[in-house]
mmCIF file of C-alpha atoms in Angstrom:
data_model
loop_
_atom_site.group_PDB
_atom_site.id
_atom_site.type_symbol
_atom_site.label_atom_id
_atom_site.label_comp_id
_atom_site.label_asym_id
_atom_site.label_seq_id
_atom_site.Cartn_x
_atom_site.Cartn_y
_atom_site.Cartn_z
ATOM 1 C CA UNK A 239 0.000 0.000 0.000
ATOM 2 C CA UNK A 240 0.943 3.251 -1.061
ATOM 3 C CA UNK A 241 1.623 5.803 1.953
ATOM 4 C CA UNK A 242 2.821 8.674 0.519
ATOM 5 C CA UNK A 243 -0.118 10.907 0.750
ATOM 6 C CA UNK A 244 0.230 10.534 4.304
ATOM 7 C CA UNK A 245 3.256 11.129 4.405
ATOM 8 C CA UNK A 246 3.323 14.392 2.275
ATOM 9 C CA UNK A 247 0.993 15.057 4.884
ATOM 10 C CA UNK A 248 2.977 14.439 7.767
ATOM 11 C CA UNK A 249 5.605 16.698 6.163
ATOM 12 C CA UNK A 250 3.158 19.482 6.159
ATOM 13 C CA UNK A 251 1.577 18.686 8.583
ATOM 14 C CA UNK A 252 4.912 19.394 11.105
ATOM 15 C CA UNK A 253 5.273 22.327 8.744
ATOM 16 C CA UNK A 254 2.182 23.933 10.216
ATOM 17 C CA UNK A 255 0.748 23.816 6.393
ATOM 18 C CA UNK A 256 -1.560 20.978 6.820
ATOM 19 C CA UNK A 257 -5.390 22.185 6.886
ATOM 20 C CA UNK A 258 -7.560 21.386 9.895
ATOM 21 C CA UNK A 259 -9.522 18.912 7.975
ATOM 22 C CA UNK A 260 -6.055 17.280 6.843
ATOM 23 C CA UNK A 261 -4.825 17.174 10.131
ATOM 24 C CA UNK A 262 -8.209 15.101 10.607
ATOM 25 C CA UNK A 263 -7.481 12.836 8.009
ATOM 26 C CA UNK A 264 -3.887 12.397 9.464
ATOM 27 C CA UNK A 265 -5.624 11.641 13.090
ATOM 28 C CA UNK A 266 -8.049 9.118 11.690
ATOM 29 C CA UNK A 267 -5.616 7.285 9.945
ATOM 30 C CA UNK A 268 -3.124 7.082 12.932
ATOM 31 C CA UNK A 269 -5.993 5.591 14.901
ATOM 32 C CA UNK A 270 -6.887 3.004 12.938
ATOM 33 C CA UNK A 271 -4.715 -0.906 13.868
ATOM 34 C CA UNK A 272 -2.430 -1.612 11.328
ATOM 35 C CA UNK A 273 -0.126 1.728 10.955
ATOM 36 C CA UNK A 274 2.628 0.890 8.731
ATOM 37 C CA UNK A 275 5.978 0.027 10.951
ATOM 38 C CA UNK A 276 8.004 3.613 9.280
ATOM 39 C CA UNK A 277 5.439 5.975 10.850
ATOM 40 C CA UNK A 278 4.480 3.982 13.956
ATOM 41 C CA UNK A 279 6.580 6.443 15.641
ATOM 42 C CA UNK A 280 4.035 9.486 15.355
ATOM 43 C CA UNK A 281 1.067 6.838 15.630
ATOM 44 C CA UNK A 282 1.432 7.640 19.661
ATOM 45 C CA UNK A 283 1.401 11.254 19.458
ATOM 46 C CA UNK A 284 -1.774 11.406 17.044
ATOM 47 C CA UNK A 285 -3.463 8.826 19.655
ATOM 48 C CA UNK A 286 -2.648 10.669 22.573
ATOM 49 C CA UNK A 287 -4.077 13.962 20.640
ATOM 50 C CA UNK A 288 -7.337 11.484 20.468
ATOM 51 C CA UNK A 289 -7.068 10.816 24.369
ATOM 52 C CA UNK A 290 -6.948 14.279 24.996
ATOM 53 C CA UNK A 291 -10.560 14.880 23.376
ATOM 54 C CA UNK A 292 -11.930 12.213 25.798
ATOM 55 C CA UNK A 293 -11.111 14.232 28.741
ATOM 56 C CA UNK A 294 -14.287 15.234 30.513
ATOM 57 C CA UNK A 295 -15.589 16.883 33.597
ATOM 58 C CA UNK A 296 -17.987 14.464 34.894
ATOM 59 C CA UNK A 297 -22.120 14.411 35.606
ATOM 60 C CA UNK A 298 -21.947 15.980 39.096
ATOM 61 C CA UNK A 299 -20.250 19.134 37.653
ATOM 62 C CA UNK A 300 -23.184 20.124 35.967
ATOM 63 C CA UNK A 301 -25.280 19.357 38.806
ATOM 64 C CA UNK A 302 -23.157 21.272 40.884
ATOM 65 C CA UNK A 303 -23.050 24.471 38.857
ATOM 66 C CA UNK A 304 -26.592 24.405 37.519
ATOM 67 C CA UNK A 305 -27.199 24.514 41.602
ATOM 68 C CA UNK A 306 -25.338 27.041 42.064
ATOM 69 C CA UNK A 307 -26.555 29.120 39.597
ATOM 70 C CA UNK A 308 -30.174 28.258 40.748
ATOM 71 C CA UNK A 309 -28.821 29.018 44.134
ATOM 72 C CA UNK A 310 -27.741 32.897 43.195
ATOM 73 C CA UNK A 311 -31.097 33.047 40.921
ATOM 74 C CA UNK A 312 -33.131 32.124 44.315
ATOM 75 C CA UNK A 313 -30.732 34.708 46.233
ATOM 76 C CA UNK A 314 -32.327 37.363 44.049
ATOM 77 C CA UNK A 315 -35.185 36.146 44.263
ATOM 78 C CA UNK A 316 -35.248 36.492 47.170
ATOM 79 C CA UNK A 317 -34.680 40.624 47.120
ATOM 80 C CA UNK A 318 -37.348 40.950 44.981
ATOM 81 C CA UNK A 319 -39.613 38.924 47.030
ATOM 82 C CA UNK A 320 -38.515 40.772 50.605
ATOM 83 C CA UNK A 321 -39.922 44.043 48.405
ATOM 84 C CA UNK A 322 -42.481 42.598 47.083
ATOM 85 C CA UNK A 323 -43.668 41.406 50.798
ATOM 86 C CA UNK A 324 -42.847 45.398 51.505
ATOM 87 C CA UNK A 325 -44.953 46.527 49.529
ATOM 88 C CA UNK A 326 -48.232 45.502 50.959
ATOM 89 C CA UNK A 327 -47.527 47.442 54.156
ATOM 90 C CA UNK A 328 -46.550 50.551 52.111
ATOM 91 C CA UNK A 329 -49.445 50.100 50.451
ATOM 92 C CA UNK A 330 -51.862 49.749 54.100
ATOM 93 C CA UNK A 331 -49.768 52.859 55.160
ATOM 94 C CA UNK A 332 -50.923 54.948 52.096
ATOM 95 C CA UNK A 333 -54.679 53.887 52.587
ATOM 96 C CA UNK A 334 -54.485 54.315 55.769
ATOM 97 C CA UNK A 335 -53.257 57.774 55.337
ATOM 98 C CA UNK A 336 -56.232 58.553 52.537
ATOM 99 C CA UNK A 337 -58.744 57.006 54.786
ATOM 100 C CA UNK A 338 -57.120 59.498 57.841
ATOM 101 C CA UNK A 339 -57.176 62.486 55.711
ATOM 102 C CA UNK A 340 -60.687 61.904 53.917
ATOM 103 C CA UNK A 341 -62.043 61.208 57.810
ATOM 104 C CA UNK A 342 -60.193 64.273 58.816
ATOM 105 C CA UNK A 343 -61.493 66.655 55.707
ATOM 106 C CA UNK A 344 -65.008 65.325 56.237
ATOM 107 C CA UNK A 345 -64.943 65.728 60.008
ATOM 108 C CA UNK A 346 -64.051 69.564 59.359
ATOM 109 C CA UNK A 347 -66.553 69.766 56.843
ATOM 110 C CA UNK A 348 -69.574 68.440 58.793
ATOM 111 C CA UNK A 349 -67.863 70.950 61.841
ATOM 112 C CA UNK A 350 -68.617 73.546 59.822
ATOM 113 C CA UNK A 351 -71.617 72.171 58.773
ATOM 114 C CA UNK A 352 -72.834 72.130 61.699
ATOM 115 C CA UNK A 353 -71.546 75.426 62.802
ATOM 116 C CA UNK A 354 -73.569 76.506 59.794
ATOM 117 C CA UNK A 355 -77.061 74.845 60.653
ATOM 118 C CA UNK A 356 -77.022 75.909 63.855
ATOM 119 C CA UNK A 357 -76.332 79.802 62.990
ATOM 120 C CA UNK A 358 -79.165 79.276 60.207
ATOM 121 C CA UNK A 359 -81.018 78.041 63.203
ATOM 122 C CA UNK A 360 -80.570 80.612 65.225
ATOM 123 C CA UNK A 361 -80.966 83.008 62.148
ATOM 124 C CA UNK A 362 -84.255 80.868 61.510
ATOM 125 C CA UNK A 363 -85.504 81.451 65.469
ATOM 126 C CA UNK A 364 -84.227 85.161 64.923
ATOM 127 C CA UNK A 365 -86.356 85.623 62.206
ATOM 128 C CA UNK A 366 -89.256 83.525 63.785
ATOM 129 C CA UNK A 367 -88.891 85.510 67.134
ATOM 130 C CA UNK A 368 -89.040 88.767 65.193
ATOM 131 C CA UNK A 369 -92.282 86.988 62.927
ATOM 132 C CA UNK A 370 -93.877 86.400 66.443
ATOM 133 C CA UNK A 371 -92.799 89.460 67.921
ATOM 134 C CA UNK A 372 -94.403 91.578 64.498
ATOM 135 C CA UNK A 373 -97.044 88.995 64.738
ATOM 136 C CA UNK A 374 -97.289 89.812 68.383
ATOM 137 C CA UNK A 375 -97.628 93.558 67.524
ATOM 138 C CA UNK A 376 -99.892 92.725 64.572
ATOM 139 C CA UNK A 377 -101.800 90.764 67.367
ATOM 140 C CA UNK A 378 -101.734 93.510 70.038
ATOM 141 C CA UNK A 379 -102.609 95.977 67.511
ATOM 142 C CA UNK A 380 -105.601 94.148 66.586
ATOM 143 C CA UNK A 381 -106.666 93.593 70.558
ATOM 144 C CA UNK A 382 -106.385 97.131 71.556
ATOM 145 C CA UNK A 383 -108.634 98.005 68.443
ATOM 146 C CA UNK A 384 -111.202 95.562 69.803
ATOM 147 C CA UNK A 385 -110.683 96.717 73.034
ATOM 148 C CA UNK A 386 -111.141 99.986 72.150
ATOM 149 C CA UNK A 387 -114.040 99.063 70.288
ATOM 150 C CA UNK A 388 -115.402 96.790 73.866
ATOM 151 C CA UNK A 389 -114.895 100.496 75.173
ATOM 152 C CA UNK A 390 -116.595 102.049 72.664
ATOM 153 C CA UNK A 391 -119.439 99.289 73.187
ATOM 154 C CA UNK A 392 -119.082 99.904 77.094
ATOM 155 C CA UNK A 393 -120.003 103.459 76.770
ATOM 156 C CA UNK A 394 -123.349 102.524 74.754
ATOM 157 C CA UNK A 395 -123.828 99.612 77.167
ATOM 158 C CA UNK A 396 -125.534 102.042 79.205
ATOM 159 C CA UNK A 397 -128.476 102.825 76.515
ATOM 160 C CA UNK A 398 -128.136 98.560 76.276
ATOM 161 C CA UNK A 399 -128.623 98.117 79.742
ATOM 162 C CA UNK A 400 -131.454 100.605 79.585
ATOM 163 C CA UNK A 401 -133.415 97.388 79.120
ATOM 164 C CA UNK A 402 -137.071 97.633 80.061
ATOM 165 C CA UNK A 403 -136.608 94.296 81.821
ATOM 166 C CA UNK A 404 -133.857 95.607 83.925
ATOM 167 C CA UNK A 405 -135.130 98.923 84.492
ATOM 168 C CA UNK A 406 -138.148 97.002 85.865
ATOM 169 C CA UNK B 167 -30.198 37.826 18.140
ATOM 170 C CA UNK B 168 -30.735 34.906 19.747
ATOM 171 C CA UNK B 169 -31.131 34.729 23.029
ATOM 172 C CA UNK B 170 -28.316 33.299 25.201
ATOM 173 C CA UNK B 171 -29.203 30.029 27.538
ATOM 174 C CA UNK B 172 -26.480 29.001 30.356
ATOM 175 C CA UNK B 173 -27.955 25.585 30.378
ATOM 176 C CA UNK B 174 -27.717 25.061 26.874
ATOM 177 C CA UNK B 175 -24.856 27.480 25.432
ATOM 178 C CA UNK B 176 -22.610 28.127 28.321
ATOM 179 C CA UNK B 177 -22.318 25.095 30.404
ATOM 180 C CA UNK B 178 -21.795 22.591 27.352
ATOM 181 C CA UNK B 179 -18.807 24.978 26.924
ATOM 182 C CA UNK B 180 -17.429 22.863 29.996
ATOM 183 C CA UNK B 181 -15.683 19.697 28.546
ATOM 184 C CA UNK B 182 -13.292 22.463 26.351
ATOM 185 C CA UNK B 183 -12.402 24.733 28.773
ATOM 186 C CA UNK B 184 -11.707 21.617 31.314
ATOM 187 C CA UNK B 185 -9.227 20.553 28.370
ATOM 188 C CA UNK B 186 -7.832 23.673 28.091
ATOM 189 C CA UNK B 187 -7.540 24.408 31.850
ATOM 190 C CA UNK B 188 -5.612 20.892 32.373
ATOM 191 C CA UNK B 189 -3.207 21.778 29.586
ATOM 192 C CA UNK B 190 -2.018 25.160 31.139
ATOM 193 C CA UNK B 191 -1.840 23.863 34.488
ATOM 194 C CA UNK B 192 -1.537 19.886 34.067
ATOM 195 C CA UNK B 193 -3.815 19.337 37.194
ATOM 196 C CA UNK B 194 -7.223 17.822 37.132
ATOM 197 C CA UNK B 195 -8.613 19.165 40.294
ATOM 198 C CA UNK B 196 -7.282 22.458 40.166
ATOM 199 C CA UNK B 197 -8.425 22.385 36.369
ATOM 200 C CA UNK B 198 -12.015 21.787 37.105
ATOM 201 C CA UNK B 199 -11.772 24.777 39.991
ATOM 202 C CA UNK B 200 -10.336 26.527 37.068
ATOM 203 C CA UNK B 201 -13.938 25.598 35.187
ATOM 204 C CA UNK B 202 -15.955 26.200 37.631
ATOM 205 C CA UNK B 203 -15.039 29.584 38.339
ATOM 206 C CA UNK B 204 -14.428 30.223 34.796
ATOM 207 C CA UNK B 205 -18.279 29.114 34.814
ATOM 208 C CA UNK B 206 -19.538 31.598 37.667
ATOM 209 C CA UNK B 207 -17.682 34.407 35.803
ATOM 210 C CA UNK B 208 -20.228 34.019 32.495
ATOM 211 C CA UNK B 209 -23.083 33.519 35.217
ATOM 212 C CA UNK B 210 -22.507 36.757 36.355
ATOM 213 C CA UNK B 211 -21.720 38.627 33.713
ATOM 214 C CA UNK B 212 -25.363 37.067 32.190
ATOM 215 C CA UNK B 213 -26.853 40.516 31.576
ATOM 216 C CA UNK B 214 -23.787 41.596 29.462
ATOM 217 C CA UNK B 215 -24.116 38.142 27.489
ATOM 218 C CA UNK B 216 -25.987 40.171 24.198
ATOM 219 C CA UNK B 217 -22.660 42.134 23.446
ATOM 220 C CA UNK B 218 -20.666 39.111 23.511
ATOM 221 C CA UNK B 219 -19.850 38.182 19.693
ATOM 222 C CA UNK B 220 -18.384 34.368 20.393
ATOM 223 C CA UNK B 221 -19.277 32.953 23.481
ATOM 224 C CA UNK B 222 -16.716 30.015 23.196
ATOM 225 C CA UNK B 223 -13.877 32.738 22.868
ATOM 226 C CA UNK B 224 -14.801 34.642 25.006
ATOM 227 C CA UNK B 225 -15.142 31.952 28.080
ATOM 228 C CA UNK B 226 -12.185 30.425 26.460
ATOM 229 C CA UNK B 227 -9.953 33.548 27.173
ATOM 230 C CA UNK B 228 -11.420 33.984 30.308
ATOM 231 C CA UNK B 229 -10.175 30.290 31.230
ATOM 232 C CA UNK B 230 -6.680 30.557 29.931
ATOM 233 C CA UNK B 231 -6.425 34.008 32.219
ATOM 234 C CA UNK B 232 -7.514 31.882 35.331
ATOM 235 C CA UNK B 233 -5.384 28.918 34.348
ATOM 236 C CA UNK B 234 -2.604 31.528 34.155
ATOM 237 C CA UNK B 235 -3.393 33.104 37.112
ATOM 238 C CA UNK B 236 -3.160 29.832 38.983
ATOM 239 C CA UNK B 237 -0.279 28.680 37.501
ATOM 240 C CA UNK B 238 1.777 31.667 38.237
ATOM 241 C CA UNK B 239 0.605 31.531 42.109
ATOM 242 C CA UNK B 240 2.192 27.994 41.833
ATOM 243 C CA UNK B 241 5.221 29.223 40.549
ATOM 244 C CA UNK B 242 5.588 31.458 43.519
ATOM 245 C CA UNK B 243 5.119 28.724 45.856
ATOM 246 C CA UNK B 244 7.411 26.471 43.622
ATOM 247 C CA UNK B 245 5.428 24.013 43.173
ATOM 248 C CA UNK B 246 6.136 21.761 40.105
ATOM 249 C CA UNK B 247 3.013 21.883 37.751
ATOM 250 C CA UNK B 248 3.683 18.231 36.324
ATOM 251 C CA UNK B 249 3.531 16.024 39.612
ATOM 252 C CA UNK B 250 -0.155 15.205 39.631
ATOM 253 C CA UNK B 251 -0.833 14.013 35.501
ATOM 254 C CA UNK B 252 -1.859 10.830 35.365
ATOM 255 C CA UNK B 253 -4.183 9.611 32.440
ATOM 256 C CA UNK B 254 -6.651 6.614 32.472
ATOM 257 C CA UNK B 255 -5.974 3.515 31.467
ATOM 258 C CA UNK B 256 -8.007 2.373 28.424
ATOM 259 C CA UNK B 257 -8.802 -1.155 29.592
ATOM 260 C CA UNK B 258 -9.823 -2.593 26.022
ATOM 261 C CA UNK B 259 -6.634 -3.770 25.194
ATOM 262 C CA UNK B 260 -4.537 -6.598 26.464
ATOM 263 C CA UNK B 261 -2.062 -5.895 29.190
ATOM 264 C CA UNK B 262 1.069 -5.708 27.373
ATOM 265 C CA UNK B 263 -0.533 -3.491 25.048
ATOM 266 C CA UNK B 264 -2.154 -1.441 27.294
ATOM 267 C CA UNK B 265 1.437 -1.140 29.031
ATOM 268 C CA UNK B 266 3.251 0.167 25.450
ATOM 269 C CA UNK B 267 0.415 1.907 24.514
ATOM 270 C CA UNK B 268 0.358 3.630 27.762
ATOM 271 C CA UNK B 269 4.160 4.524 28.301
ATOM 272 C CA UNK B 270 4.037 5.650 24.592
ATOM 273 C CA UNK B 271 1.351 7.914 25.696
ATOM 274 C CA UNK B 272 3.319 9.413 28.790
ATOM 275 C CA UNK B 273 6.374 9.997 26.653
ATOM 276 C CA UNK B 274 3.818 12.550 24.427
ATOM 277 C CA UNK B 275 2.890 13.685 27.089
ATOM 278 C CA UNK B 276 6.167 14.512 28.807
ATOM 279 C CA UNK B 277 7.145 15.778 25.745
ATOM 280 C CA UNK B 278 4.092 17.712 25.040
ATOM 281 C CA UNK B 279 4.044 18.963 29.227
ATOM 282 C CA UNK B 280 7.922 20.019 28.444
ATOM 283 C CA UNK B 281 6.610 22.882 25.877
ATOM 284 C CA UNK B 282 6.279 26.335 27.354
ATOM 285 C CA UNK B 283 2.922 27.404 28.148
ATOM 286 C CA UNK B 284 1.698 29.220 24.945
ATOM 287 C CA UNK B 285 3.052 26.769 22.637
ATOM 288 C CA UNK B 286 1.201 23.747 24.810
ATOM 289 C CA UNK B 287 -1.997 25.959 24.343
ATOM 290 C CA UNK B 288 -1.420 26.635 21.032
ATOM 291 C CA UNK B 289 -1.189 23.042 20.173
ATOM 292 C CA UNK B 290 -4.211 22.404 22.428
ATOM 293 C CA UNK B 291 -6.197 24.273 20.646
ATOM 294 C CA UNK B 292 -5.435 23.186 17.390
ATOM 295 C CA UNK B 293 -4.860 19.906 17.767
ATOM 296 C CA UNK B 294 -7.866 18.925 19.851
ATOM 297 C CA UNK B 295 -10.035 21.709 19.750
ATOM 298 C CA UNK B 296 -9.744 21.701 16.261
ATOM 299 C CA UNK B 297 -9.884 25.624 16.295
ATOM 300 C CA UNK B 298 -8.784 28.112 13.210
ATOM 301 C CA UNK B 299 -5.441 30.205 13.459
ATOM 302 C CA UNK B 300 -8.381 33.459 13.612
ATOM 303 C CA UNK B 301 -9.931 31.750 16.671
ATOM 304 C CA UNK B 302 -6.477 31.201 18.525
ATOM 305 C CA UNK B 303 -5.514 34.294 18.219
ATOM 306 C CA UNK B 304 -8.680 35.857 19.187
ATOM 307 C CA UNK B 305 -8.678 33.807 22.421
ATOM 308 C CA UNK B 306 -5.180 34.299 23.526
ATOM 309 C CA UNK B 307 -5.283 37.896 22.761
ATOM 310 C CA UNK B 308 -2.185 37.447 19.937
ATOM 311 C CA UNK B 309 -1.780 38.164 16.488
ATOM 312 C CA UNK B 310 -2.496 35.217 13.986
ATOM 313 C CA UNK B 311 1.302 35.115 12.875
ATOM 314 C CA UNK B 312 2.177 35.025 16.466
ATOM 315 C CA UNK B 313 0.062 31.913 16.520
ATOM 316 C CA UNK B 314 1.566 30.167 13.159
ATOM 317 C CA UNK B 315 5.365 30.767 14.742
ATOM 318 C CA UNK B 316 4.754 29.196 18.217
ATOM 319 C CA UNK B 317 2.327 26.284 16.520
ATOM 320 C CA UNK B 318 5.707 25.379 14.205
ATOM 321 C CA UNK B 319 7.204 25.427 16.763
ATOM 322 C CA UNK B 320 5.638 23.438 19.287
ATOM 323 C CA UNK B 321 5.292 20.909 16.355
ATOM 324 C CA UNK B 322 9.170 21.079 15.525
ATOM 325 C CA UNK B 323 10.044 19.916 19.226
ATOM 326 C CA UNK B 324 7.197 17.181 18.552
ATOM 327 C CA UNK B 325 8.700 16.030 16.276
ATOM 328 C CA UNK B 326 12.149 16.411 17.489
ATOM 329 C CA UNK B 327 11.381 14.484 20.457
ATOM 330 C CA UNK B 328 9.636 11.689 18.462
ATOM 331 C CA UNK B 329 12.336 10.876 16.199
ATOM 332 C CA UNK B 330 14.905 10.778 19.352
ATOM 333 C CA UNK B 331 12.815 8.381 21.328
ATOM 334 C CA UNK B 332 11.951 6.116 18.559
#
C-alpha cells in the first residue's frame, strides 16, 4: 500500500501547512490498527491527541453548577420577594393615610356644617322671634282696636242696659 | 439575536475549557476549579451576554487568564506543575498493550508537558479543539502570525522528540 499521501501530509503537517480537515485525516488514519511500521513512531502522538478529546468533567459538575446558579437566581429572588412582601404594608400605610385624611377633611366639613345649621337656626328662630314678635304687635294691635271698640261698646252699654226688663 | 441560555450554550462549553484548563496547568482538580469559576464568571456577567460576539472565545480567554493566574501563584510557591498528571488507562486492550500503549502515551505527554505554556496551548487548541489560526488568536489575545510561529514550533520539538525516542 501506497503511503505517501500521508506522508506528504505528515511533512506538512509538522510544517504547520496541513489544513484542519487534513490534520483530521492524518488523526483518523493514525488511529486506525495496522499503521505501517516507518510511521508507527508518530502513531502515539496522534493517539494521545485522540485521548486528549476524551477528557471530561464528569455528571456531578453540571449538577453542581446548575445549583449554584439556581442558588444565586433564588438569592435574588429572594430581594425581589422581601420588596415585594414590603410593599403591601406601604401600600396599608398609604390607605391608611387617605382614609385618615378623607375622615379628617369630612370631620371639618360636617364641623362647619354644623356650625352653619345651627347659625341658620338661630338666624331661623331670629327671624321667627321677630315673625312672632311683628305677629305679636300685629296681634296687640288688633286687641287694643277691639278693646277699644269693647270700650266704645261699654259706653253705649248704658243705653243697652237701659233694658225695660232691667229697668223694671 | 438569539437569546443566550447558560444551560444550553454556556455550560456545554465545559468539557473544552476543562481541556484547556488541564493543559495550562496539568492538574485535574485544580483544572475543574479553574472551570468552575471560569463558569460563575459568564453567570454573572449574564446581563452583558448580548454584546458578547463568540461565546466560546470569550469563556475560552477567560479560562486561559484563570489557568494563568493559577499557575503563576504555583510558581511562587514552587510548586512543580507536572507532579499530579496521570491519564486513564483504556482497559480494552490486552495488558502488554495497554502497558506500550500507555508509556508511549506518557512519553507525548512529557514531551508535550515540556513545551512552554503558549506553545502547549497553542497546540491544544489546534490539535484537539480543532480551532482556526483566527480563533487562537482571538482567544489568547495574539496576532495570527504570532500563533503560526509558536504552533511550528511546538510541532518542531514534537517532532524532534519523536524521532529521538523512537
Amino acid at each position: 500500500m501506497n503511503y505517501q499521501y500521508i506522508e506528504q501530509l505528515l511533512d506538512r503537517y509538522w510544517n504547520c501547512e496541513t489544513t484542519l480537515e487534513e490534520e483530521q485525516i492524518l488523526r483518523s488514519f493514525f488511529s486506525q490498527a495496522d499503521v505501517p511500521n516507518h510511521l508507527k513512531q508518530y502513531a502515539a502522538f496522534f493517539a494521545y491527541e485522540a485521548t486528549q478529546k476524551e477528557e471530561k468533567l464528569g455528571e456531578d459538575f453540571d449538577k453542581r453548577i446548575l445549583a449554584m446558579t439556581e442558588e444565586k437566581q433564588a438569592v435574588e429572588a429572594k430581594t425581589v420577594k422581601l420588596s415585594t412582601r414590603i410593599a403591601p404594608f406601604f401600600k396599608a400605610a398609604a390607605v391608611v393615610a387617605v382614609v385618615l385624611t378623607i375622615g379628617n377633611i369630612a370631620e371639618r366639613a360636617l364641623q362647619n356644617n354644623a356650625v352653619n345649621s345651627t347659625t341658620v337656626n338661630v338666624t331661623d328662630t331670629y327671624t321667627k322671634k321677630e315673625d312672632i314678635t311683628a305677629k305679636i304687635k300685629i296681634i296687640d294691635h288688633t286687641r287694643s282696636e277691639a278693646m277699644a271698640k269693647t270700650d266704645s261698646l261699654k259706653t253705649q252699654t248704658p243705653a243697652i242696659n237701659q233694658d225695660p226688663l232691667i229697668i223694671e | 439575536m438569539k437569546e443566550i441560555s447558560f444551560k444550553n450554550d454556556v455550560l456545554p462549553l465545559k468539557d473544552k475549557l476543562f481541556r484547556l484548563a488541564l493543559r495550562i496547568t496539568l492538574n485535574r482538580e485544580e483544572a475543574e476549579d479553574i472551570v468552575q469559576d471560569t463558569l460563575m464568571k459568564l453567570w454573572n456577567q449574564r446581563d452583558e451576554w448580548s454584546a458578547i460576539q463568540n461565546m466560546e472565545t470569550y469563556s475560552m480567554t477567560i479560562c486561559r487568564n484563570l489557568s494563568l493566574d493559577a499557575i503563576e501563584k504555583k510558581e511562587r510557591l514552587n510548586i512543580s506543575l507536572d507532579e499530579t498528571v496521570h491519564d486513564r488507562p483504556d482497559t480494552s486492550r490486552t495488558q502488554d498493550e495497554e502497558l506500550m500503549k500507555q508509556q508511549q502515551l506518557n512519553t507525548v505527554m512529557r514531551i508535550i508537558g515540556q513545551l512552554p505554556e503558549k506553545q502547549r496551548t497553542i497546540m491544544q487548541l489546534r490539535d484537539i479543539e480543532g480551532k482556526s489560526y483566527q480563533e487562537i488568536a482571538d482567544i489568547m489575545s495574539i496576532n495570527v502570525s504570532d500563533v503560526k510561529v509558536n504552533l511550528f514550533r511546538a510541532r518542531q520539538k514534537v517532532l524532534g522528540s519523536v524521532n529521538k525516542e523512537s
